[in-house]
């Protein structure tokens, strides 16, 4: 009897070949060496926590890999595949203003460009605040301290912390209806009270999945 648990692709948006061409690409190019990889020598640095310097061998009988591989995207924006852009404006909210203020002017330009082209924008804001009782692994990782000092990064603080900063806020009902108050780092993990995915159906309706 097979007791192994297999993940299913049935409801997984990450396993959708929206181009319909990848199986053919595998058949045509599967025997070729990769053109989008760079191999570099692993110099085994003294500092094992600096990924720019390589990977340290901890045990001489189990050496770290050498060379190391750096990958770049295989696809290209001009590859002939029709794409439907969607801008996901993530966590640009009042509670994070001290950390995101420096990029707000560039984000304003980006939002303006998407509006001019009538391309969809999704706003998604982190809504974790102390005492919301939505406690999980992230809370246990950061711990229960740092609430009064507002240094615990699991939560947002201050006036209206989960609202989008004014410069980037939705401007009408249609835009507000595309705002997700999120509980997860992965936006595909956010579900409504009926167990339905919030983000994926919207991306699918726009042809952007």
PDB file of N, CA, C and O in Angstrom, residues 22-91:
ATOM      1  N   UNK A  22       5.156  24.423 -23.241  1.00  0.00           N
ATOM      2  CA  UNK A  22       6.366  23.967 -22.571  1.00  0.00           C
ATOM      3  C   UNK A  22       6.683  22.511 -22.862  1.00  0.00           C
ATOM      4  O   UNK A  22       7.859  22.137 -22.952  1.00  0.00           O
ATOM      5  N   UNK A  23       5.678  21.669 -23.033  1.00  0.00           N
ATOM      6  CA  UNK A  23       5.943  20.271 -23.374  1.00  0.00           C
ATOM      7  C   UNK A  23       6.676  20.181 -24.715  1.00  0.00           C
ATOM      8  O   UNK A  23       7.616  19.389 -24.874  1.00  0.00           O
ATOM      9  N   UNK A  24       6.254  21.006 -25.669  1.00  0.00           N
ATOM     10  CA  UNK A  24       6.927  21.031 -26.968  1.00  0.00           C
ATOM     11  C   UNK A  24       8.358  21.533 -26.830  1.00  0.00           C
ATOM     12  O   UNK A  24       9.286  21.007 -27.462  1.00  0.00           O
ATOM     13  N   UNK A  25       8.563  22.545 -25.965  1.00  0.00           N
ATOM     14  CA  UNK A  25       9.907  23.080 -25.759  1.00  0.00           C
ATOM     15  C   UNK A  25      10.827  22.028 -25.160  1.00  0.00           C
ATOM     16  O   UNK A  25      12.007  21.925 -25.524  1.00  0.00           O
ATOM     17  N   UNK A  26      10.303  21.230 -24.232  1.00  0.00           N
ATOM     18  CA  UNK A  26      11.103  20.155 -23.652  1.00  0.00           C
ATOM     19  C   UNK A  26      11.530  19.151 -24.718  1.00  0.00           C
ATOM     20  O   UNK A  26      12.680  18.688 -24.741  1.00  0.00           O
ATOM     21  N   UNK A  27      10.607  18.811 -25.607  1.00  0.00           N
ATOM     22  CA  UNK A  27      10.912  17.847 -26.657  1.00  0.00           C
ATOM     23  C   UNK A  27      11.971  18.379 -27.614  1.00  0.00           C
ATOM     24  O   UNK A  27      12.833  17.636 -28.101  1.00  0.00           O
ATOM     25  N   UNK A  28      11.938  19.694 -27.886  1.00  0.00           N
ATOM     26  CA  UNK A  28      12.849  20.292 -28.864  1.00  0.00           C
ATOM     27  C   UNK A  28      14.214  20.626 -28.268  1.00  0.00           C
ATOM     28  O   UNK A  28      15.229  20.573 -28.976  1.00  0.00           O
ATOM     29  N   UNK A  29      14.275  20.979 -26.992  1.00  0.00           N
ATOM     30  CA  UNK A  29      15.523  21.512 -26.427  1.00  0.00           C
ATOM     31  C   UNK A  29      16.042  20.720 -25.236  1.00  0.00           C
ATOM     32  O   UNK A  29      17.060  21.088 -24.647  1.00  0.00           O
ATOM     33  N   UNK A  30      15.388  19.640 -24.873  1.00  0.00           N
ATOM     34  CA  UNK A  30      15.776  18.900 -23.683  1.00  0.00           C
ATOM     35  C   UNK A  30      17.184  18.325 -23.729  1.00  0.00           C
ATOM     36  O   UNK A  30      17.805  18.105 -22.678  1.00  0.00           O
ATOM     37  N   UNK A  31      17.722  18.083 -24.926  1.00  0.00           N
ATOM     38  CA  UNK A  31      19.063  17.504 -25.039  1.00  0.00           C
ATOM     39  C   UNK A  31      20.161  18.557 -25.028  1.00  0.00           C
ATOM     40  O   UNK A  31      21.355  18.211 -25.048  1.00  0.00           O
ATOM     41  N   UNK A  32      19.801  19.826 -25.010  1.00  0.00           N
ATOM     42  CA  UNK A  32      20.788  20.902 -25.065  1.00  0.00           C
ATOM     43  C   UNK A  32      21.303  21.248 -23.675  1.00  0.00           C
ATOM     44  O   UNK A  32      20.607  21.064 -22.672  1.00  0.00           O
ATOM     45  N   UNK A  33      22.538  21.754 -23.614  1.00  0.00           N
ATOM     46  CA  UNK A  33      23.061  22.298 -22.359  1.00  0.00           C
ATOM     47  C   UNK A  33      22.339  23.609 -22.062  1.00  0.00           C
ATOM     48  O   UNK A  33      21.881  24.309 -22.969  1.00  0.00           O
ATOM     49  N   UNK A  34      22.220  23.964 -20.790  1.00  0.00           N
ATOM     50  CA  UNK A  34      21.508  25.178 -20.419  1.00  0.00           C
ATOM     51  C   UNK A  34      22.283  26.420 -20.847  1.00  0.00           C
ATOM     52  O   UNK A  34      23.490  26.527 -20.621  1.00  0.00           O
ATOM     53  N   UNK A  35      21.562  27.359 -21.444  1.00  0.00           N
ATOM     54  CA  UNK A  35      22.172  28.611 -21.885  1.00  0.00           C
ATOM     55  C   UNK A  35      22.002  29.727 -20.863  1.00  0.00           C
ATOM     56  O   UNK A  35      22.555  30.811 -21.041  1.00  0.00           O
ATOM     57  N   UNK A  36      21.259  29.472 -19.819  1.00  0.00           N
ATOM     58  CA  UNK A  36      20.951  30.509 -18.835  1.00  0.00           C
ATOM     59  C   UNK A  36      21.539  30.187 -17.456  1.00  0.00           C
ATOM     60  O   UNK A  36      20.948  30.492 -16.430  1.00  0.00           O
ATOM     61  N   UNK A  37      22.714  29.560 -17.448  1.00  0.00           N
ATOM     62  CA  UNK A  37      23.376  29.248 -16.186  1.00  0.00           C
ATOM     63  C   UNK A  37      24.846  29.649 -16.271  1.00  0.00           C
ATOM     64  O   UNK A  37      25.485  29.518 -17.320  1.00  0.00           O
ATOM     65  N   UNK A  38      25.356  30.175 -15.171  1.00  0.00           N
ATOM     66  CA  UNK A  38      26.781  30.510 -15.064  1.00  0.00           C
ATOM     67  C   UNK A  38      27.356  29.714 -13.903  1.00  0.00           C
ATOM     68  O   UNK A  38      26.804  29.719 -12.804  1.00  0.00           O
ATOM     69  N   UNK A  39      28.453  29.016 -14.151  1.00  0.00           N
ATOM     70  CA  UNK A  39      29.090  28.215 -13.107  1.00  0.00           C
ATOM     71  C   UNK A  39      30.291  28.976 -12.551  1.00  0.00           C
ATOM     72  O   UNK A  39      31.116  29.504 -13.303  1.00  0.00           O
ATOM     73  N   UNK A  40      30.373  29.055 -11.232  1.00  0.00           N
ATOM     74  CA  UNK A  40      31.469  29.767 -10.582  1.00  0.00           C
ATOM     75  C   UNK A  40      32.144  28.841  -9.583  1.00  0.00           C
ATOM     76  O   UNK A  40      31.534  27.922  -9.037  1.00  0.00           O
ATOM     77  N   UNK A  41      33.418  29.096  -9.346  1.00  0.00           N
ATOM     78  CA  UNK A  41      34.174  28.270  -8.417  1.00  0.00           C
ATOM     79  C   UNK A  41      33.737  28.553  -6.983  1.00  0.00           C
ATOM     80  O   UNK A  41      33.566  29.704  -6.582  1.00  0.00           O
ATOM     81  N   UNK A  42      33.556  27.506  -6.222  1.00  0.00           N
ATOM     82  CA  UNK A  42      33.250  27.644  -4.800  1.00  0.00           C
ATOM     83  C   UNK A  42      34.573  27.683  -4.036  1.00  0.00           C
ATOM     84  O   UNK A  42      35.297  26.697  -3.975  1.00  0.00           O
ATOM     85  N   UNK A  43      34.875  28.824  -3.455  1.00  0.00           N
ATOM     86  CA  UNK A  43      36.177  29.014  -2.804  1.00  0.00           C
ATOM     87  C   UNK A  43      36.174  28.624  -1.332  1.00  0.00           C
ATOM     88  O   UNK A  43      37.176  28.829  -0.638  1.00  0.00           O
ATOM     89  N   UNK A  44      35.060  28.083  -0.843  1.00  0.00           N
ATOM     90  CA  UNK A  44      34.982  27.636   0.553  1.00  0.00           C
ATOM     91  C   UNK A  44      35.462  28.720   1.521  1.00  0.00           C
ATOM     92  O   UNK A  44      36.518  28.613   2.131  1.00  0.00           O
ATOM     93  N   UNK A  45      34.711  29.783   1.680  1.00  0.00           N
ATOM     94  CA  UNK A  45      35.170  30.892   2.529  1.00  0.00           C
ATOM     95  C   UNK A  45      35.142  30.524   4.008  1.00  0.00           C
ATOM     96  O   UNK A  45      34.526  29.549   4.426  1.00  0.00           O
ATOM     97  N   UNK A  46      35.811  31.367   4.772  1.00  0.00           N
ATOM     98  CA  UNK A  46      35.822  31.170   6.220  1.00  0.00           C
ATOM     99  C   UNK A  46      34.469  31.513   6.841  1.00  0.00           C
ATOM    100  O   UNK A  46      34.116  30.999   7.894  1.00  0.00           O
ATOM    101  N   UNK A  47      33.757  32.447   6.213  1.00  0.00           N
ATOM    102  CA  UNK A  47      32.461  32.865   6.737  1.00  0.00           C
ATOM    103  C   UNK A  47      31.348  32.084   6.038  1.00  0.00           C
ATOM    104  O   UNK A  47      31.015  32.370   4.895  1.00  0.00           O
ATOM    105  N   UNK A  48      30.734  31.121   6.715  1.00  0.00           N
ATOM    106  CA  UNK A  48      29.728  30.286   6.053  1.00  0.00           C
ATOM    107  C   UNK A  48      28.399  30.991   5.836  1.00  0.00           C
ATOM    108  O   UNK A  48      27.519  30.446   5.185  1.00  0.00           O
ATOM    109  N   UNK A  49      28.253  32.203   6.362  1.00  0.00           N
ATOM    110  CA  UNK A  49      26.972  32.878   6.257  1.00  0.00           C
ATOM    111  C   UNK A  49      26.987  33.998   5.222  1.00  0.00           C
ATOM    112  O   UNK A  49      26.080  34.815   5.175  1.00  0.00           O
ATOM    113  N   UNK A  50      28.005  34.038   4.391  1.00  0.00           N
ATOM    114  CA  UNK A  50      28.079  35.032   3.319  1.00  0.00           C
ATOM    115  C   UNK A  50      27.871  34.329   1.991  1.00  0.00           C
ATOM    116  O   UNK A  50      28.793  33.768   1.426  1.00  0.00           O
ATOM    117  N   UNK A  51      26.615  34.342   1.452  1.00  0.00           N
ATOM    118  CA  UNK A  51      26.340  33.584   0.236  1.00  0.00           C
ATOM    119  C   UNK A  51      27.078  34.095  -0.986  1.00  0.00           C
ATOM    120  O   UNK A  51      27.230  33.376  -1.974  1.00  0.00           O
ATOM    121  N   UNK A  52      27.577  35.345  -0.932  1.00  0.00           N
ATOM    122  CA  UNK A  52      28.312  35.881  -2.080  1.00  0.00           C
ATOM    123  C   UNK A  52      29.707  35.301  -2.194  1.00  0.00           C
ATOM    124  O   UNK A  52      30.378  35.463  -3.213  1.00  0.00           O
ATOM    125  N   UNK A  53      30.170  34.625  -1.161  1.00  0.00           N
ATOM    126  CA  UNK A  53      31.524  34.098  -1.164  1.00  0.00           C
ATOM    127  C   UNK A  53      31.579  32.580  -1.360  1.00  0.00           C
ATOM    128  O   UNK A  53      32.655  32.014  -1.446  1.00  0.00           O
ATOM    129  N   UNK A  54      30.429  31.937  -1.439  1.00  0.00           N
ATOM    130  CA  UNK A  54      30.430  30.496  -1.643  1.00  0.00           C
ATOM    131  C   UNK A  54      29.820  29.756  -0.478  1.00  0.00           C
ATOM    132  O   UNK A  54      29.143  30.338   0.366  1.00  0.00           O
ATOM    133  N   UNK A  55      30.060  28.461  -0.428  1.00  0.00           N
ATOM    134  CA  UNK A  55      29.508  27.604   0.617  1.00  0.00           C
ATOM    135  C   UNK A  55      30.641  26.882   1.316  1.00  0.00           C
ATOM    136  O   UNK A  55      31.532  26.316   0.675  1.00  0.00           O
ATOM    137  N   UNK A  56      30.629  26.913   2.628  1.00  0.00           N
ATOM    138  CA  UNK A  56      31.698  26.303   3.411  1.00  0.00           C
ATOM    139  C   UNK A  56      31.505  24.797   3.538  1.00  0.00           C
ATOM    140  O   UNK A  56      30.395  24.306   3.686  1.00  0.00           O
ATOM    141  N   UNK A  57      32.612  24.072   3.475  1.00  0.00           N
ATOM    142  CA  UNK A  57      32.601  22.645   3.791  1.00  0.00           C
ATOM    143  C   UNK A  57      32.711  22.483   5.299  1.00  0.00           C
ATOM    144  O   UNK A  57      33.691  22.897   5.906  1.00  0.00           O
ATOM    145  N   UNK A  58      31.715  21.875   5.907  1.00  0.00           N
ATOM    146  CA  UNK A  58      31.716  21.686   7.350  1.00  0.00           C
ATOM    147  C   UNK A  58      32.466  20.419   7.745  1.00  0.00           C
ATOM    148  O   UNK A  58      33.043  20.332   8.815  1.00  0.00           O
ATOM    149  N   UNK A  59      32.431  19.445   6.867  1.00  0.00           N
ATOM    150  CA  UNK A  59      33.042  18.141   7.146  1.00  0.00           C
ATOM    151  C   UNK A  59      33.809  17.726   5.901  1.00  0.00           C
ATOM    152  O   UNK A  59      33.244  17.633   4.807  1.00  0.00           O
ATOM    153  N   UNK A  60      35.111  17.487   6.041  1.00  0.00           N
ATOM    154  CA  UNK A  60      35.952  17.151   4.887  1.00  0.00           C
ATOM    155  C   UNK A  60      35.484  15.896   4.165  1.00  0.00           C
ATOM    156  O   UNK A  60      35.742  15.722   2.971  1.00  0.00           O
ATOM    157  N   UNK A  61      34.792  15.027   4.865  1.00  0.00           N
ATOM    158  CA  UNK A  61      34.285  13.819   4.227  1.00  0.00           C
ATOM    159  C   UNK A  61      32.997  14.068   3.447  1.00  0.00           C
ATOM    160  O   UNK A  61      32.546  13.200   2.697  1.00  0.00           O
ATOM    161  N   UNK A  62      32.434  15.266   3.639  1.00  0.00           N
ATOM    162  CA  UNK A  62      31.205  15.633   2.929  1.00  0.00           C
ATOM    163  C   UNK A  62      31.385  17.048   2.366  1.00  0.00           C
ATOM    164  O   UNK A  62      30.810  18.012   2.876  1.00  0.00           O
ATOM    165  N   UNK A  63      32.186  17.193   1.322  1.00  0.00           N
ATOM    166  CA  UNK A  63      32.509  18.531   0.801  1.00  0.00           C
ATOM    167  C   UNK A  63      31.299  19.216   0.177  1.00  0.00           C
ATOM    168  O   UNK A  63      30.396  18.562  -0.364  1.00  0.00           O
ATOM    169  N   UNK A  64      31.308  20.541   0.267  1.00  0.00           N
ATOM    170  CA  UNK A  64      30.268  21.345  -0.381  1.00  0.00           C
ATOM    171  C   UNK A  64      30.443  21.261  -1.890  1.00  0.00           C
ATOM    172  O   UNK A  64      31.529  20.977  -2.393  1.00  0.00           O
ATOM    173  N   UNK A  65      29.394  21.497  -2.658  1.00  0.00           N
ATOM    174  CA  UNK A  65      29.492  21.380  -4.118  1.00  0.00           C
ATOM    175  C   UNK A  65      30.429  22.415  -4.721  1.00  0.00           C
ATOM    176  O   UNK A  65      30.564  23.524  -4.213  1.00  0.00           O
ATOM    177  N   UNK A  66      31.057  22.019  -5.800  1.00  0.00           N
ATOM    178  CA  UNK A  66      31.945  22.906  -6.547  1.00  0.00           C
ATOM    179  C   UNK A  66      31.994  22.408  -7.990  1.00  0.00           C
ATOM    180  O   UNK A  66      32.313  21.230  -8.211  1.00  0.00           O
ATOM    181  N   UNK A  67      31.598  23.252  -8.990  1.00  0.00           N
ATOM    182  CA  UNK A  67      31.265  24.675  -8.889  1.00  0.00           C
ATOM    183  C   UNK A  67      29.840  24.907  -8.397  1.00  0.00           C
ATOM    184  O   UNK A  67      29.063  23.976  -8.254  1.00  0.00           O
ATOM    185  N   UNK A  68      29.549  26.206  -8.178  1.00  0.00           N
ATOM    186  CA  UNK A  68      28.204  26.632  -7.853  1.00  0.00           C
ATOM    187  C   UNK A  68      27.531  27.191  -9.107  1.00  0.00           C
ATOM    188  O   UNK A  68      28.210  27.607 -10.048  1.00  0.00           O
ATOM    189  N   UNK A  69      26.217  27.187  -9.127  1.00  0.00           N
ATOM    190  CA  UNK A  69      25.475  27.612 -10.312  1.00  0.00           C
ATOM    191  C   UNK A  69      24.653  28.863 -10.021  1.00  0.00           C
ATOM    192  O   UNK A  69      24.016  28.972  -8.972  1.00  0.00           O
ATOM    193  N   UNK A  70      24.675  29.811 -10.947  1.00  0.00           N
ATOM    194  CA  UNK A  70      23.848  31.011 -10.897  1.00  0.00           C
ATOM    195  C   UNK A  70      22.932  30.984 -12.117  1.00  0.00           C
ATOM    196  O   UNK A  70      23.401  30.967 -13.250  1.00  0.00           O
ATOM    197  N   UNK A  71      21.623  30.995 -11.879  1.00  0.00           N
ATOM    198  CA  UNK A  71      20.653  30.870 -12.957  1.00  0.00           C
ATOM    199  C   UNK A  71      19.984  32.203 -13.265  1.00  0.00           C
ATOM    200  O   UNK A  71      19.749  33.017 -12.378  1.00  0.00           O
ATOM    201  N   UNK A  72      19.683  32.426 -14.514  1.00  0.00           N
ATOM    202  CA  UNK A  72      18.908  33.579 -14.951  1.00  0.00           C
ATOM    203  C   UNK A  72      17.673  33.074 -15.693  1.00  0.00           C
ATOM    204  O   UNK A  72      17.641  31.917 -16.125  1.00  0.00           O
ATOM    205  N   UNK A  73      16.647  33.905 -15.864  1.00  0.00           N
ATOM    206  CA  UNK A  73      15.428  33.430 -16.525  1.00  0.00           C
ATOM    207  C   UNK A  73      15.696  32.988 -17.971  1.00  0.00           C
ATOM    208  O   UNK A  73      16.444  33.650 -18.702  1.00  0.00           O
ATOM    209  N   UNK A  74      15.072  31.913 -18.362  1.00  0.00           N
ATOM    210  CA  UNK A  74      15.193  31.432 -19.748  1.00  0.00           C
ATOM    211  C   UNK A  74      14.302  32.242 -20.682  1.00  0.00           C
ATOM    212  O   UNK A  74      14.664  32.509 -21.822  1.00  0.00           O
ATOM    213  N   UNK A  75      13.139  32.618 -20.160  1.00  0.00           N
ATOM    214  CA  UNK A  75      12.193  33.347 -21.003  1.00  0.00           C
ATOM    215  C   UNK A  75      12.642  34.784 -21.226  1.00  0.00           C
ATOM    216  O   UNK A  75      13.455  35.328 -20.481  1.00  0.00           O
ATOM    217  N   UNK A  76      12.091  35.414 -22.245  1.00  0.00           N
ATOM    218  CA  UNK A  76      12.436  36.790 -22.585  1.00  0.00           C
ATOM    219  C   UNK A  76      11.146  37.549 -22.873  1.00  0.00           C
ATOM    220  O   UNK A  76      10.203  36.988 -23.458  1.00  0.00           O
ATOM    221  N   UNK A  77      11.044  38.821 -22.479  1.00  0.00           N
ATOM    222  CA  UNK A  77       9.809  39.584 -22.722  1.00  0.00           C
ATOM    223  C   UNK A  77       9.409  39.647 -24.196  1.00  0.00           C
ATOM    224  O   UNK A  77       8.237  39.856 -24.503  1.00  0.00           O
ATOM    225  N   UNK A  78      10.359  39.476 -25.100  1.00  0.00           N
ATOM    226  CA  UNK A  78      10.050  39.535 -26.530  1.00  0.00           C
ATOM    227  C   UNK A  78      10.056  38.156 -27.169  1.00  0.00           C
ATOM    228  O   UNK A  78      10.434  38.003 -28.336  1.00  0.00           O
ATOM    229  N   UNK A  79       9.617  37.144 -26.420  1.00  0.00           N
ATOM    230  CA  UNK A  79       9.646  35.786 -26.943  1.00  0.00           C
ATOM    231  C   UNK A  79       8.397  35.410 -27.722  1.00  0.00           C
ATOM    232  O   UNK A  79       8.208  34.263 -28.120  1.00  0.00           O
ATOM    233  N   UNK A  80       7.509  36.392 -27.965  1.00  0.00           N
ATOM    234  CA  UNK A  80       6.333  36.140 -28.781  1.00  0.00           C
ATOM    235  C   UNK A  80       5.128  35.644 -28.015  1.00  0.00           C
ATOM    236  O   UNK A  80       4.059  35.430 -28.596  1.00  0.00           O
ATOM    237  N   UNK A  81       5.255  35.450 -26.706  1.00  0.00           N
ATOM    238  CA  UNK A  81       4.140  34.989 -25.884  1.00  0.00           C
ATOM    239  C   UNK A  81       3.344  36.198 -25.392  1.00  0.00           C
ATOM    240  O   UNK A  81       3.912  37.162 -24.875  1.00  0.00           O
ATOM    241  N   UNK A  82       2.050  36.160 -25.596  1.00  0.00           N
ATOM    242  CA  UNK A  82       1.188  37.253 -25.135  1.00  0.00           C
ATOM    243  C   UNK A  82       1.085  37.221 -23.614  1.00  0.00           C
ATOM    244  O   UNK A  82       0.712  36.205 -23.039  1.00  0.00           O
ATOM    245  N   UNK A  83       1.426  38.325 -22.991  1.00  0.00           N
ATOM    246  CA  UNK A  83       1.363  38.423 -21.546  1.00  0.00           C
ATOM    247  C   UNK A  83       0.391  39.519 -21.134  1.00  0.00           C
ATOM    248  O   UNK A  83       0.222  40.511 -21.845  1.00  0.00           O
ATOM    249  N   UNK A  84      -0.226  39.325 -19.975  1.00  0.00           N
ATOM    250  CA  UNK A  84      -1.193  40.283 -19.452  1.00  0.00           C
ATOM    251  C   UNK A  84      -0.686  40.767 -18.098  1.00  0.00           C
ATOM    252  O   UNK A  84      -0.900  40.106 -17.077  1.00  0.00           O
ATOM    253  N   UNK A  85       0.003  41.909 -18.078  1.00  0.00           N
ATOM    254  CA  UNK A  85       0.636  42.369 -16.823  1.00  0.00           C
ATOM    255  C   UNK A  85      -0.375  42.690 -15.728  1.00  0.00           C
ATOM    256  O   UNK A  85      -1.460  43.217 -15.979  1.00  0.00           O
ATOM    257  N   UNK A  86       0.008  42.351 -14.522  1.00  0.00           N
ATOM    258  CA  UNK A  86      -0.725  42.739 -13.317  1.00  0.00           C
ATOM    259  C   UNK A  86       0.299  43.260 -12.321  1.00  0.00           C
ATOM    260  O   UNK A  86       1.349  42.634 -12.118  1.00  0.00           O
ATOM    261  N   UNK A  87       0.009  44.390 -11.723  1.00  0.00           N
ATOM    262  CA  UNK A  87       0.894  44.943 -10.699  1.00  0.00           C
ATOM    263  C   UNK A  87       0.363  44.539  -9.324  1.00  0.00           C
ATOM    264  O   UNK A  87      -0.803  44.798  -8.999  1.00  0.00           O
ATOM    265  N   UNK A  88       1.194  43.874  -8.541  1.00  0.00           N
ATOM    266  CA  UNK A  88       0.837  43.544  -7.162  1.00  0.00           C
ATOM    267  C   UNK A  88       1.598  44.493  -6.245  1.00  0.00           C
ATOM    268  O   UNK A  88       2.813  44.390  -6.094  1.00  0.00           O
ATOM    269  N   UNK A  89       0.870  45.431  -5.669  1.00  0.00           N
ATOM    270  CA  UNK A  89       1.446  46.427  -4.772  1.00  0.00           C
ATOM    271  C   UNK A  89       1.410  45.844  -3.358  1.00  0.00           C
ATOM    272  O   UNK A  89       0.378  45.846  -2.696  1.00  0.00           O
ATOM    273  N   UNK A  90       2.532  45.345  -2.900  1.00  0.00           N
ATOM    274  CA  UNK A  90       2.560  44.546  -1.677  1.00  0.00           C
ATOM    275  C   UNK A  90       3.094  45.322  -0.479  1.00  0.00           C
ATOM    276  O   UNK A  90       4.206  45.852  -0.500  1.00  0.00           O
ATOM    277  N   UNK A  91       2.276  45.390   0.551  1.00  0.00           N
ATOM    278  CA  UNK A  91       2.672  45.908   1.870  1.00  0.00           C
ATOM    279  C   UNK A  91       3.125  47.359   1.855  1.00  0.00           C
ATOM    280  O   UNK A  91       3.918  47.780   2.706  1.00  0.00           O
TER     281      UNK A  91
END
